[in-house]
Every structure is written in C-alpha cells, then in structure tokens.
Amino acid sequence: MNYRQYIKSKEWLETKKYFSFIKEKKCFICNNKKHIDLQHLHYKTVGYEDGSELEWLCRKHHKDVHTHNGVKITPDSEENIKICGHKMRLLRFNT
C-alpha cells in the first residue's frame, strides 16, 4: 500500500482516533483547534506509528510545512522529508 492509499485507509483513521486520545487535537505550532490535520514528522514508520512521529497541525501550517520556495513537498523523497521536519521545527519556534 502506498502513502496515498494508507492515509485513506481504515488503519490511518484508527491511528488518528487513537492519537486524539493521547494528545489534544490542536495545532502543534499555533494552538488553533479548527481544521486540524495529523502530520507525520517523518515517513519512516508509516503504517507502524507509535505516536512520537505525529503532530496535529492546522491547515495553514500543514500547507506551510509542505511548501518550500513555492514548490509543494510530498513524502516521495528523503530530501523532502527532511525539509518538512526542519520547517516544522522552525515554524514552531518562530511563531
């Protein structure tokens, strides 16, 4: 199963449901509680998440994390994954 199939799967829905019990559903960066998405900090454990590699993000910050110099970042390459993780850290501490 590829990543796009996984995020539409029953397993991912169950992971999101479980994560909402262990961590309040608010943006990791700005604490917004509306329009929240669950973001992977990395994609090495997709399908086997334990929660430490996941964070809630509002739609604005989710989009910001997945955009670099106007280019959409996808989980398709290791370099893009590094950019996403780095941007999340920068956004968190510069907001």
PDB file of N, CA, C and O in Angstrom, residues 21-93:
ATOM      1  N   PHE A  21      -6.825  10.741  21.434  1.00  0.00           N
ATOM      2  CA  PHE A  21      -6.986  10.432  22.855  1.00  0.00           C
ATOM      3  C   PHE A  21      -5.719  10.705  23.651  1.00  0.00           C
ATOM      4  O   PHE A  21      -5.779  11.055  24.820  1.00  0.00           O
ATOM      5  N   ILE A  22      -4.553  10.539  23.015  1.00  0.00           N
ATOM      6  CA  ILE A  22      -3.310  10.707  23.759  1.00  0.00           C
ATOM      7  C   ILE A  22      -2.729  12.118  23.667  1.00  0.00           C
ATOM      8  O   ILE A  22      -1.898  12.496  24.470  1.00  0.00           O
ATOM      9  N   LYS A  23      -3.179  12.890  22.678  1.00  0.00           N
ATOM     10  CA  LYS A  23      -2.666  14.254  22.533  1.00  0.00           C
ATOM     11  C   LYS A  23      -3.797  15.166  22.075  1.00  0.00           C
ATOM     12  O   LYS A  23      -4.491  14.863  21.112  1.00  0.00           O
ATOM     13  N   GLU A  24      -3.959  16.285  22.769  1.00  0.00           N
ATOM     14  CA  GLU A  24      -5.036  17.213  22.444  1.00  0.00           C
ATOM     15  C   GLU A  24      -4.974  17.620  20.978  1.00  0.00           C
ATOM     16  O   GLU A  24      -3.904  17.894  20.438  1.00  0.00           O
ATOM     17  N   LYS A  25      -6.142  17.681  20.368  1.00  0.00           N
ATOM     18  CA  LYS A  25      -6.246  17.986  18.940  1.00  0.00           C
ATOM     19  C   LYS A  25      -6.192  19.491  18.727  1.00  0.00           C
ATOM     20  O   LYS A  25      -7.214  20.168  18.606  1.00  0.00           O
ATOM     21  N   LYS A  26      -4.954  20.018  18.713  1.00  0.00           N
ATOM     22  CA  LYS A  26      -4.725  21.445  18.439  1.00  0.00           C
ATOM     23  C   LYS A  26      -3.398  21.563  17.702  1.00  0.00           C
ATOM     24  O   LYS A  26      -2.534  20.695  17.801  1.00  0.00           O
ATOM     25  N   CYS A  27      -3.252  22.636  16.955  1.00  0.00           N
ATOM     26  CA  CYS A  27      -2.063  22.831  16.138  1.00  0.00           C
ATOM     27  C   CYS A  27      -0.802  22.880  17.007  1.00  0.00           C
ATOM     28  O   CYS A  27      -0.716  23.625  17.982  1.00  0.00           O
ATOM     29  N   PHE A  28       0.173  22.087  16.636  1.00  0.00           N
ATOM     30  CA  PHE A  28       1.486  21.997  17.283  1.00  0.00           C
ATOM     31  C   PHE A  28       2.182  23.355  17.279  1.00  0.00           C
ATOM     32  O   PHE A  28       2.969  23.653  18.159  1.00  0.00           O
ATOM     33  N   ILE A  29       1.875  24.205  16.294  1.00  0.00           N
ATOM     34  CA  ILE A  29       2.570  25.472  16.119  1.00  0.00           C
ATOM     35  C   ILE A  29       1.804  26.641  16.745  1.00  0.00           C
ATOM     36  O   ILE A  29       2.368  27.407  17.512  1.00  0.00           O
ATOM     37  N   CYS A  30       0.505  26.770  16.458  1.00  0.00           N
ATOM     38  CA  CYS A  30      -0.231  27.967  16.899  1.00  0.00           C
ATOM     39  C   CYS A  30      -1.351  27.680  17.902  1.00  0.00           C
ATOM     40  O   CYS A  30      -2.031  28.606  18.330  1.00  0.00           O
ATOM     41  N   ASN A  31      -1.588  26.424  18.229  1.00  0.00           N
ATOM     42  CA  ASN A  31      -2.630  26.002  19.176  1.00  0.00           C
ATOM     43  C   ASN A  31      -4.063  26.169  18.660  1.00  0.00           C
ATOM     44  O   ASN A  31      -5.012  26.027  19.434  1.00  0.00           O
ATOM     45  N   ASN A  32      -4.235  26.463  17.380  1.00  0.00           N
ATOM     46  CA  ASN A  32      -5.567  26.542  16.782  1.00  0.00           C
ATOM     47  C   ASN A  32      -6.240  25.175  16.921  1.00  0.00           C
ATOM     48  O   ASN A  32      -5.592  24.140  16.785  1.00  0.00           O
ATOM     49  N   LYS A  33      -7.538  25.155  17.156  1.00  0.00           N
ATOM     50  CA  LYS A  33      -8.267  23.893  17.316  1.00  0.00           C
ATOM     51  C   LYS A  33      -9.237  23.623  16.172  1.00  0.00           C
ATOM     52  O   LYS A  33      -9.988  22.666  16.212  1.00  0.00           O
ATOM     53  N   LYS A  34      -9.208  24.473  15.131  1.00  0.00           N
ATOM     54  CA  LYS A  34     -10.113  24.292  13.990  1.00  0.00           C
ATOM     55  C   LYS A  34      -9.339  23.799  12.772  1.00  0.00           C
ATOM     56  O   LYS A  34      -8.212  24.201  12.543  1.00  0.00           O
ATOM     57  N   HIS A  35      -9.979  22.937  11.987  1.00  0.00           N
ATOM     58  CA  HIS A  35      -9.412  22.428  10.731  1.00  0.00           C
ATOM     59  C   HIS A  35      -8.023  21.822  10.966  1.00  0.00           C
ATOM     60  O   HIS A  35      -7.023  22.270  10.412  1.00  0.00           O
ATOM     61  N   ILE A  36      -7.962  20.790  11.791  1.00  0.00           N
ATOM     62  CA  ILE A  36      -6.704  20.182  12.213  1.00  0.00           C
ATOM     63  C   ILE A  36      -6.427  18.908  11.420  1.00  0.00           C
ATOM     64  O   ILE A  36      -7.311  18.081  11.212  1.00  0.00           O
ATOM     65  N   ASP A  37      -5.179  18.749  10.980  1.00  0.00           N
ATOM     66  CA  ASP A  37      -4.706  17.547  10.281  1.00  0.00           C
ATOM     67  C   ASP A  37      -3.599  16.897  11.104  1.00  0.00           C
ATOM     68  O   ASP A  37      -2.858  17.582  11.803  1.00  0.00           O
ATOM     69  N   LEU A  38      -3.458  15.593  10.977  1.00  0.00           N
ATOM     70  CA  LEU A  38      -2.379  14.884  11.647  1.00  0.00           C
ATOM     71  C   LEU A  38      -1.212  14.742  10.673  1.00  0.00           C
ATOM     72  O   LEU A  38      -1.369  14.223   9.572  1.00  0.00           O
ATOM     73  N   GLN A  39      -0.054  15.244  11.070  1.00  0.00           N
ATOM     74  CA  GLN A  39       1.138  15.307  10.216  1.00  0.00           C
ATOM     75  C   GLN A  39       2.205  14.335  10.709  1.00  0.00           C
ATOM     76  O   GLN A  39       2.475  14.263  11.892  1.00  0.00           O
ATOM     77  N   HIS A  40       2.797  13.599   9.783  1.00  0.00           N
ATOM     78  CA  HIS A  40       3.969  12.778  10.105  1.00  0.00           C
ATOM     79  C   HIS A  40       5.194  13.681  10.199  1.00  0.00           C
ATOM     80  O   HIS A  40       5.417  14.508   9.321  1.00  0.00           O
ATOM     81  N   LEU A  41       5.989  13.526  11.249  1.00  0.00           N
ATOM     82  CA  LEU A  41       7.253  14.256  11.364  1.00  0.00           C
ATOM     83  C   LEU A  41       8.294  13.629  10.436  1.00  0.00           C
ATOM     84  O   LEU A  41       9.241  14.273  10.027  1.00  0.00           O
ATOM     85  N   HIS A  42       8.120  12.362  10.149  1.00  0.00           N
ATOM     86  CA  HIS A  42       8.927  11.649   9.156  1.00  0.00           C
ATOM     87  C   HIS A  42       8.051  10.514   8.622  1.00  0.00           C
ATOM     88  O   HIS A  42       6.981  10.254   9.157  1.00  0.00           O
ATOM     89  N   TYR A  43       8.499   9.878   7.571  1.00  0.00           N
ATOM     90  CA  TYR A  43       7.674   8.854   6.934  1.00  0.00           C
ATOM     91  C   TYR A  43       8.300   7.461   7.023  1.00  0.00           C
ATOM     92  O   TYR A  43       7.914   6.543   6.321  1.00  0.00           O
ATOM     93  N   LYS A  44       9.247   7.290   7.930  1.00  0.00           N
ATOM     94  CA  LYS A  44       9.937   6.004   8.067  1.00  0.00           C
ATOM     95  C   LYS A  44       9.048   4.930   8.685  1.00  0.00           C
ATOM     96  O   LYS A  44       9.247   3.758   8.435  1.00  0.00           O
ATOM     97  N   THR A  45       8.084   5.331   9.511  1.00  0.00           N
ATOM     98  CA  THR A  45       7.248   4.354  10.206  1.00  0.00           C
ATOM     99  C   THR A  45       5.785   4.413   9.777  1.00  0.00           C
ATOM    100  O   THR A  45       4.899   4.014  10.539  1.00  0.00           O
ATOM    101  N   VAL A  46       5.531   4.889   8.581  1.00  0.00           N
ATOM    102  CA  VAL A  46       4.156   4.968   8.090  1.00  0.00           C
ATOM    103  C   VAL A  46       3.535   3.571   8.145  1.00  0.00           C
ATOM    104  O   VAL A  46       4.094   2.605   7.659  1.00  0.00           O
ATOM    105  N   GLY A  47       2.397   3.501   8.803  1.00  0.00           N
ATOM    106  CA  GLY A  47       1.717   2.224   8.982  1.00  0.00           C
ATOM    107  C   GLY A  47       2.044   1.562  10.306  1.00  0.00           C
ATOM    108  O   GLY A  47       1.366   0.631  10.720  1.00  0.00           O
ATOM    109  N   TYR A  48       3.084   2.034  10.961  1.00  0.00           N
ATOM    110  CA  TYR A  48       3.521   1.472  12.241  1.00  0.00           C
ATOM    111  C   TYR A  48       3.789   2.585  13.253  1.00  0.00           C
ATOM    112  O   TYR A  48       4.671   2.481  14.089  1.00  0.00           O
ATOM    113  N   GLU A  49       3.027   3.650  13.195  1.00  0.00           N
ATOM    114  CA  GLU A  49       3.244   4.818  14.046  1.00  0.00           C
ATOM    115  C   GLU A  49       2.996   4.467  15.513  1.00  0.00           C
ATOM    116  O   GLU A  49       2.071   3.738  15.831  1.00  0.00           O
ATOM    117  N   ASP A  50       3.842   5.005  16.397  1.00  0.00           N
ATOM    118  CA  ASP A  50       3.603   4.845  17.831  1.00  0.00           C
ATOM    119  C   ASP A  50       3.155   6.157  18.466  1.00  0.00           C
ATOM    120  O   ASP A  50       2.901   6.223  19.657  1.00  0.00           O
ATOM    121  N   GLY A  51       3.049   7.202  17.679  1.00  0.00           N
ATOM    122  CA  GLY A  51       2.593   8.498  18.166  1.00  0.00           C
ATOM    123  C   GLY A  51       3.701   9.519  18.296  1.00  0.00           C
ATOM    124  O   GLY A  51       3.458  10.712  18.189  1.00  0.00           O
ATOM    125  N   SER A  52       4.932   9.076  18.516  1.00  0.00           N
ATOM    126  CA  SER A  52       6.041  10.021  18.701  1.00  0.00           C
ATOM    127  C   SER A  52       6.407  10.737  17.412  1.00  0.00           C
ATOM    128  O   SER A  52       7.045  11.782  17.447  1.00  0.00           O
ATOM    129  N   GLU A  53       5.994  10.205  16.281  1.00  0.00           N
ATOM    130  CA  GLU A  53       6.334  10.808  14.995  1.00  0.00           C
ATOM    131  C   GLU A  53       5.161  11.544  14.358  1.00  0.00           C
ATOM    132  O   GLU A  53       5.179  11.862  13.185  1.00  0.00           O
ATOM    133  N   LEU A  54       4.141  11.858  15.169  1.00  0.00           N
ATOM    134  CA  LEU A  54       2.949  12.528  14.672  1.00  0.00           C
ATOM    135  C   LEU A  54       2.694  13.818  15.450  1.00  0.00           C
ATOM    136  O   LEU A  54       2.977  13.886  16.645  1.00  0.00           O
ATOM    137  N   GLU A  55       2.170  14.817  14.773  1.00  0.00           N
ATOM    138  CA  GLU A  55       1.760  16.076  15.411  1.00  0.00           C
ATOM    139  C   GLU A  55       0.527  16.608  14.702  1.00  0.00           C
ATOM    140  O   GLU A  55       0.375  16.444  13.491  1.00  0.00           O
ATOM    141  N   TRP A  56      -0.350  17.252  15.456  1.00  0.00           N
ATOM    142  CA  TRP A  56      -1.502  17.938  14.880  1.00  0.00           C
ATOM    143  C   TRP A  56      -1.050  19.283  14.312  1.00  0.00           C
ATOM    144  O   TRP A  56      -0.258  19.979  14.932  1.00  0.00           O
ATOM    145  N   LEU A  57      -1.566  19.636  13.140  1.00  0.00           N
ATOM    146  CA  LEU A  57      -1.309  20.938  12.521  1.00  0.00           C
ATOM    147  C   LEU A  57      -2.606  21.500  11.966  1.00  0.00           C
ATOM    148  O   LEU A  57      -3.415  20.758  11.407  1.00  0.00           O
ATOM    149  N   CYS A  58      -2.783  22.823  12.096  1.00  0.00           N
ATOM    150  CA  CYS A  58      -3.912  23.463  11.426  1.00  0.00           C
ATOM    151  C   CYS A  58      -3.626  23.435   9.925  1.00  0.00           C
ATOM    152  O   CYS A  58      -2.493  23.223   9.495  1.00  0.00           O
ATOM    153  N   ARG A  59      -4.646  23.658   9.121  1.00  0.00           N
ATOM    154  CA  ARG A  59      -4.469  23.579   7.660  1.00  0.00           C
ATOM    155  C   ARG A  59      -3.425  24.562   7.146  1.00  0.00           C
ATOM    156  O   ARG A  59      -2.643  24.246   6.261  1.00  0.00           O
ATOM    157  N   LYS A  60      -3.387  25.754   7.734  1.00  0.00           N
ATOM    158  CA  LYS A  60      -2.414  26.756   7.285  1.00  0.00           C
ATOM    159  C   LYS A  60      -0.994  26.250   7.507  1.00  0.00           C
ATOM    160  O   LYS A  60      -0.165  26.283   6.603  1.00  0.00           O
ATOM    161  N   HIS A  61      -0.698  25.774   8.711  1.00  0.00           N
ATOM    162  CA  HIS A  61       0.656  25.319   8.998  1.00  0.00           C
ATOM    163  C   HIS A  61       0.976  24.001   8.302  1.00  0.00           C
ATOM    164  O   HIS A  61       2.120  23.770   7.915  1.00  0.00           O
ATOM    165  N   HIS A  62      -0.037  23.163   8.083  1.00  0.00           N
ATOM    166  CA  HIS A  62       0.189  21.936   7.314  1.00  0.00           C
ATOM    167  C   HIS A  62       0.620  22.295   5.891  1.00  0.00           C
ATOM    168  O   HIS A  62       1.581  21.742   5.355  1.00  0.00           O
ATOM    169  N   LYS A  63      -0.068  23.266   5.303  1.00  0.00           N
ATOM    170  CA  LYS A  63       0.300  23.727   3.958  1.00  0.00           C
ATOM    171  C   LYS A  63       1.699  24.348   3.969  1.00  0.00           C
ATOM    172  O   LYS A  63       2.507  24.084   3.075  1.00  0.00           O
ATOM    173  N   ASP A  64       1.990  25.169   4.982  1.00  0.00           N
ATOM    174  CA  ASP A  64       3.308  25.796   5.079  1.00  0.00           C
ATOM    175  C   ASP A  64       4.425  24.756   5.162  1.00  0.00           C
ATOM    176  O   ASP A  64       5.477  24.902   4.544  1.00  0.00           O
ATOM    177  N   VAL A  65       4.195  23.706   5.942  1.00  0.00           N
ATOM    178  CA  VAL A  65       5.203  22.658   6.098  1.00  0.00           C
ATOM    179  C   VAL A  65       5.454  21.942   4.770  1.00  0.00           C
ATOM    180  O   VAL A  65       6.574  21.563   4.469  1.00  0.00           O
ATOM    181  N   HIS A  66       4.398  21.793   3.969  1.00  0.00           N
ATOM    182  CA  HIS A  66       4.527  21.061   2.706  1.00  0.00           C
ATOM    183  C   HIS A  66       4.809  21.952   1.508  1.00  0.00           C
ATOM    184  O   HIS A  66       4.643  21.529   0.368  1.00  0.00           O
ATOM    185  N   THR A  67       5.251  23.180   1.749  1.00  0.00           N
ATOM    186  CA  THR A  67       5.614  24.083   0.653  1.00  0.00           C
ATOM    187  C   THR A  67       7.007  24.634   0.914  1.00  0.00           C
ATOM    188  O   THR A  67       7.304  25.075   2.013  1.00  0.00           O
ATOM    189  N   HIS A  68       7.856  24.572  -0.077  1.00  0.00           N
ATOM    190  CA  HIS A  68       9.230  25.068   0.056  1.00  0.00           C
ATOM    191  C   HIS A  68       9.572  25.871  -1.189  1.00  0.00           C
ATOM    192  O   HIS A  68       9.567  25.345  -2.290  1.00  0.00           O
ATOM    193  N   ASN A  69       9.809  27.161  -1.016  1.00  0.00           N
ATOM    194  CA  ASN A  69      10.098  28.055  -2.147  1.00  0.00           C
ATOM    195  C   ASN A  69       9.021  27.957  -3.223  1.00  0.00           C
ATOM    196  O   ASN A  69       9.311  27.933  -4.405  1.00  0.00           O
ATOM    197  N   GLY A  70       7.762  27.879  -2.783  1.00  0.00           N
ATOM    198  CA  GLY A  70       6.642  27.836  -3.712  1.00  0.00           C
ATOM    199  C   GLY A  70       6.378  26.477  -4.322  1.00  0.00           C
ATOM    200  O   GLY A  70       5.478  26.330  -5.129  1.00  0.00           O
ATOM    201  N   VAL A  71       7.159  25.458  -3.949  1.00  0.00           N
ATOM    202  CA  VAL A  71       7.005  24.108  -4.511  1.00  0.00           C
ATOM    203  C   VAL A  71       6.391  23.204  -3.456  1.00  0.00           C
ATOM    204  O   VAL A  71       6.822  23.196  -2.304  1.00  0.00           O
ATOM    205  N   LYS A  72       5.375  22.436  -3.856  1.00  0.00           N
ATOM    206  CA  LYS A  72       4.730  21.512  -2.929  1.00  0.00           C
ATOM    207  C   LYS A  72       5.676  20.363  -2.598  1.00  0.00           C
ATOM    208  O   LYS A  72       6.273  19.763  -3.473  1.00  0.00           O
ATOM    209  N   ILE A  73       5.794  20.070  -1.296  1.00  0.00           N
ATOM    210  CA  ILE A  73       6.646  18.983  -0.815  1.00  0.00           C
ATOM    211  C   ILE A  73       5.774  17.760  -0.567  1.00  0.00           C
ATOM    212  O   ILE A  73       4.747  17.850   0.086  1.00  0.00           O
ATOM    213  N   THR A  74       6.189  16.630  -1.082  1.00  0.00           N
ATOM    214  CA  THR A  74       5.462  15.380  -0.891  1.00  0.00           C
ATOM    215  C   THR A  74       6.365  14.390  -0.149  1.00  0.00           C
ATOM    216  O   THR A  74       7.572  14.592  -0.070  1.00  0.00           O
ATOM    217  N   PRO A  75       5.792  13.307   0.391  1.00  0.00           N
ATOM    218  CA  PRO A  75       6.612  12.323   1.101  1.00  0.00           C
ATOM    219  C   PRO A  75       7.356  11.377   0.165  1.00  0.00           C
ATOM    220  O   PRO A  75       7.766  10.300   0.575  1.00  0.00           O
ATOM    221  N   ASP A  76       7.602  11.775  -1.070  1.00  0.00           N
ATOM    222  CA  ASP A  76       8.201  10.880  -2.055  1.00  0.00           C
ATOM    223  C   ASP A  76       9.712  10.762  -1.981  1.00  0.00           C
ATOM    224  O   ASP A  76      10.273   9.827  -2.518  1.00  0.00           O
ATOM    225  N   SER A  77      10.391  11.708  -1.351  1.00  0.00           N
ATOM    226  CA  SER A  77      11.851  11.606  -1.314  1.00  0.00           C
ATOM    227  C   SER A  77      12.378  11.953   0.072  1.00  0.00           C
ATOM    228  O   SER A  77      11.763  12.703   0.821  1.00  0.00           O
ATOM    229  N   GLU A  78      13.516  11.396   0.413  1.00  0.00           N
ATOM    230  CA  GLU A  78      14.138  11.644   1.710  1.00  0.00           C
ATOM    231  C   GLU A  78      14.440  13.122   1.892  1.00  0.00           C
ATOM    232  O   GLU A  78      14.249  13.670   2.970  1.00  0.00           O
ATOM    233  N   GLU A  79      14.881  13.811   0.857  1.00  0.00           N
ATOM    234  CA  GLU A  79      15.192  15.241   0.964  1.00  0.00           C
ATOM    235  C   GLU A  79      13.942  16.040   1.321  1.00  0.00           C
ATOM    236  O   GLU A  79      13.973  16.916   2.166  1.00  0.00           O
ATOM    237  N   ASN A  80      12.822  15.728   0.690  1.00  0.00           N
ATOM    238  CA  ASN A  80      11.575  16.421   1.003  1.00  0.00           C
ATOM    239  C   ASN A  80      11.150  16.174   2.440  1.00  0.00           C
ATOM    240  O   ASN A  80      10.654  17.062   3.114  1.00  0.00           O
ATOM    241  N   ILE A  81      11.353  14.961   2.932  1.00  0.00           N
ATOM    242  CA  ILE A  81      11.010  14.629   4.311  1.00  0.00           C
ATOM    243  C   ILE A  81      11.849  15.470   5.273  1.00  0.00           C
ATOM    244  O   ILE A  81      11.350  15.997   6.255  1.00  0.00           O
ATOM    245  N   LYS A  82      13.123  15.631   4.992  1.00  0.00           N
ATOM    246  CA  LYS A  82      13.996  16.452   5.838  1.00  0.00           C
ATOM    247  C   LYS A  82      13.523  17.901   5.855  1.00  0.00           C
ATOM    248  O   LYS A  82      13.516  18.549   6.888  1.00  0.00           O
ATOM    249  N   ILE A  83      13.116  18.418   4.711  1.00  0.00           N
ATOM    250  CA  ILE A  83      12.620  19.798   4.624  1.00  0.00           C
ATOM    251  C   ILE A  83      11.374  19.956   5.493  1.00  0.00           C
ATOM    252  O   ILE A  83      11.249  20.907   6.250  1.00  0.00           O
ATOM    253  N   CYS A  84      10.436  19.005   5.432  1.00  0.00           N
ATOM    254  CA  CYS A  84       9.207  19.079   6.236  1.00  0.00           C
ATOM    255  C   CYS A  84       9.530  19.117   7.724  1.00  0.00           C
ATOM    256  O   CYS A  84       9.011  19.954   8.460  1.00  0.00           O
ATOM    257  N   GLY A  85      10.369  18.214   8.196  1.00  0.00           N
ATOM    258  CA  GLY A  85      10.731  18.173   9.608  1.00  0.00           C
ATOM    259  C   GLY A  85      11.407  19.452  10.057  1.00  0.00           C
ATOM    260  O   GLY A  85      11.105  20.008  11.114  1.00  0.00           O
ATOM    261  N   HIS A  86      12.315  19.953   9.234  1.00  0.00           N
ATOM    262  CA  HIS A  86      13.033  21.186   9.543  1.00  0.00           C
ATOM    263  C   HIS A  86      12.065  22.369   9.597  1.00  0.00           C
ATOM    264  O   HIS A  86      12.109  23.195  10.502  1.00  0.00           O
ATOM    265  N   LYS A  87      11.165  22.451   8.632  1.00  0.00           N
ATOM    266  CA  LYS A  87      10.201  23.555   8.604  1.00  0.00           C
ATOM    267  C   LYS A  87       9.278  23.512   9.805  1.00  0.00           C
ATOM    268  O   LYS A  87       8.937  24.544  10.361  1.00  0.00           O
ATOM    269  N   MET A  88       8.880  22.316  10.250  1.00  0.00           N
ATOM    270  CA  MET A  88       8.023  22.224  11.432  1.00  0.00           C
ATOM    271  C   MET A  88       8.742  22.778  12.648  1.00  0.00           C
ATOM    272  O   MET A  88       8.158  23.510  13.440  1.00  0.00           O
ATOM    273  N   ARG A  89      10.011  22.442  12.805  1.00  0.00           N
ATOM    274  CA  ARG A  89      10.779  22.957  13.941  1.00  0.00           C
ATOM    275  C   ARG A  89      10.907  24.474  13.855  1.00  0.00           C
ATOM    276  O   ARG A  89      10.704  25.173  14.837  1.00  0.00           O
ATOM    277  N   LEU A  90      11.208  24.999  12.672  1.00  0.00           N
ATOM    278  CA  LEU A  90      11.340  26.449  12.501  1.00  0.00           C
ATOM    279  C   LEU A  90      10.029  27.171  12.777  1.00  0.00           C
ATOM    280  O   LEU A  90       9.997  28.168  13.484  1.00  0.00           O
ATOM    281  N   LEU A  91       8.937  26.674  12.221  1.00  0.00           N
ATOM    282  CA  LEU A  91       7.642  27.302  12.417  1.00  0.00           C
ATOM    283  C   LEU A  91       7.258  27.291  13.889  1.00  0.00           C
ATOM    284  O   LEU A  91       6.732  28.253  14.412  1.00  0.00           O
ATOM    285  N   ARG A  92       7.518  26.199  14.565  1.00  0.00           N
ATOM    286  CA  ARG A  92       7.142  26.069  15.983  1.00  0.00           C
ATOM    287  C   ARG A  92       7.822  27.140  16.820  1.00  0.00           C
ATOM    288  O   ARG A  92       7.220  27.735  17.699  1.00  0.00           O
ATOM    289  N   PHE A  93       9.082  27.389  16.574  1.00  0.00           N
ATOM    290  CA  PHE A  93       9.837  28.298  17.427  1.00  0.00           C
ATOM    291  C   PHE A  93       9.886  29.739  16.916  1.00  0.00           C
ATOM    292  O   PHE A  93      10.364  30.611  17.615  1.00  0.00           O
TER     293      PHE A  93
END
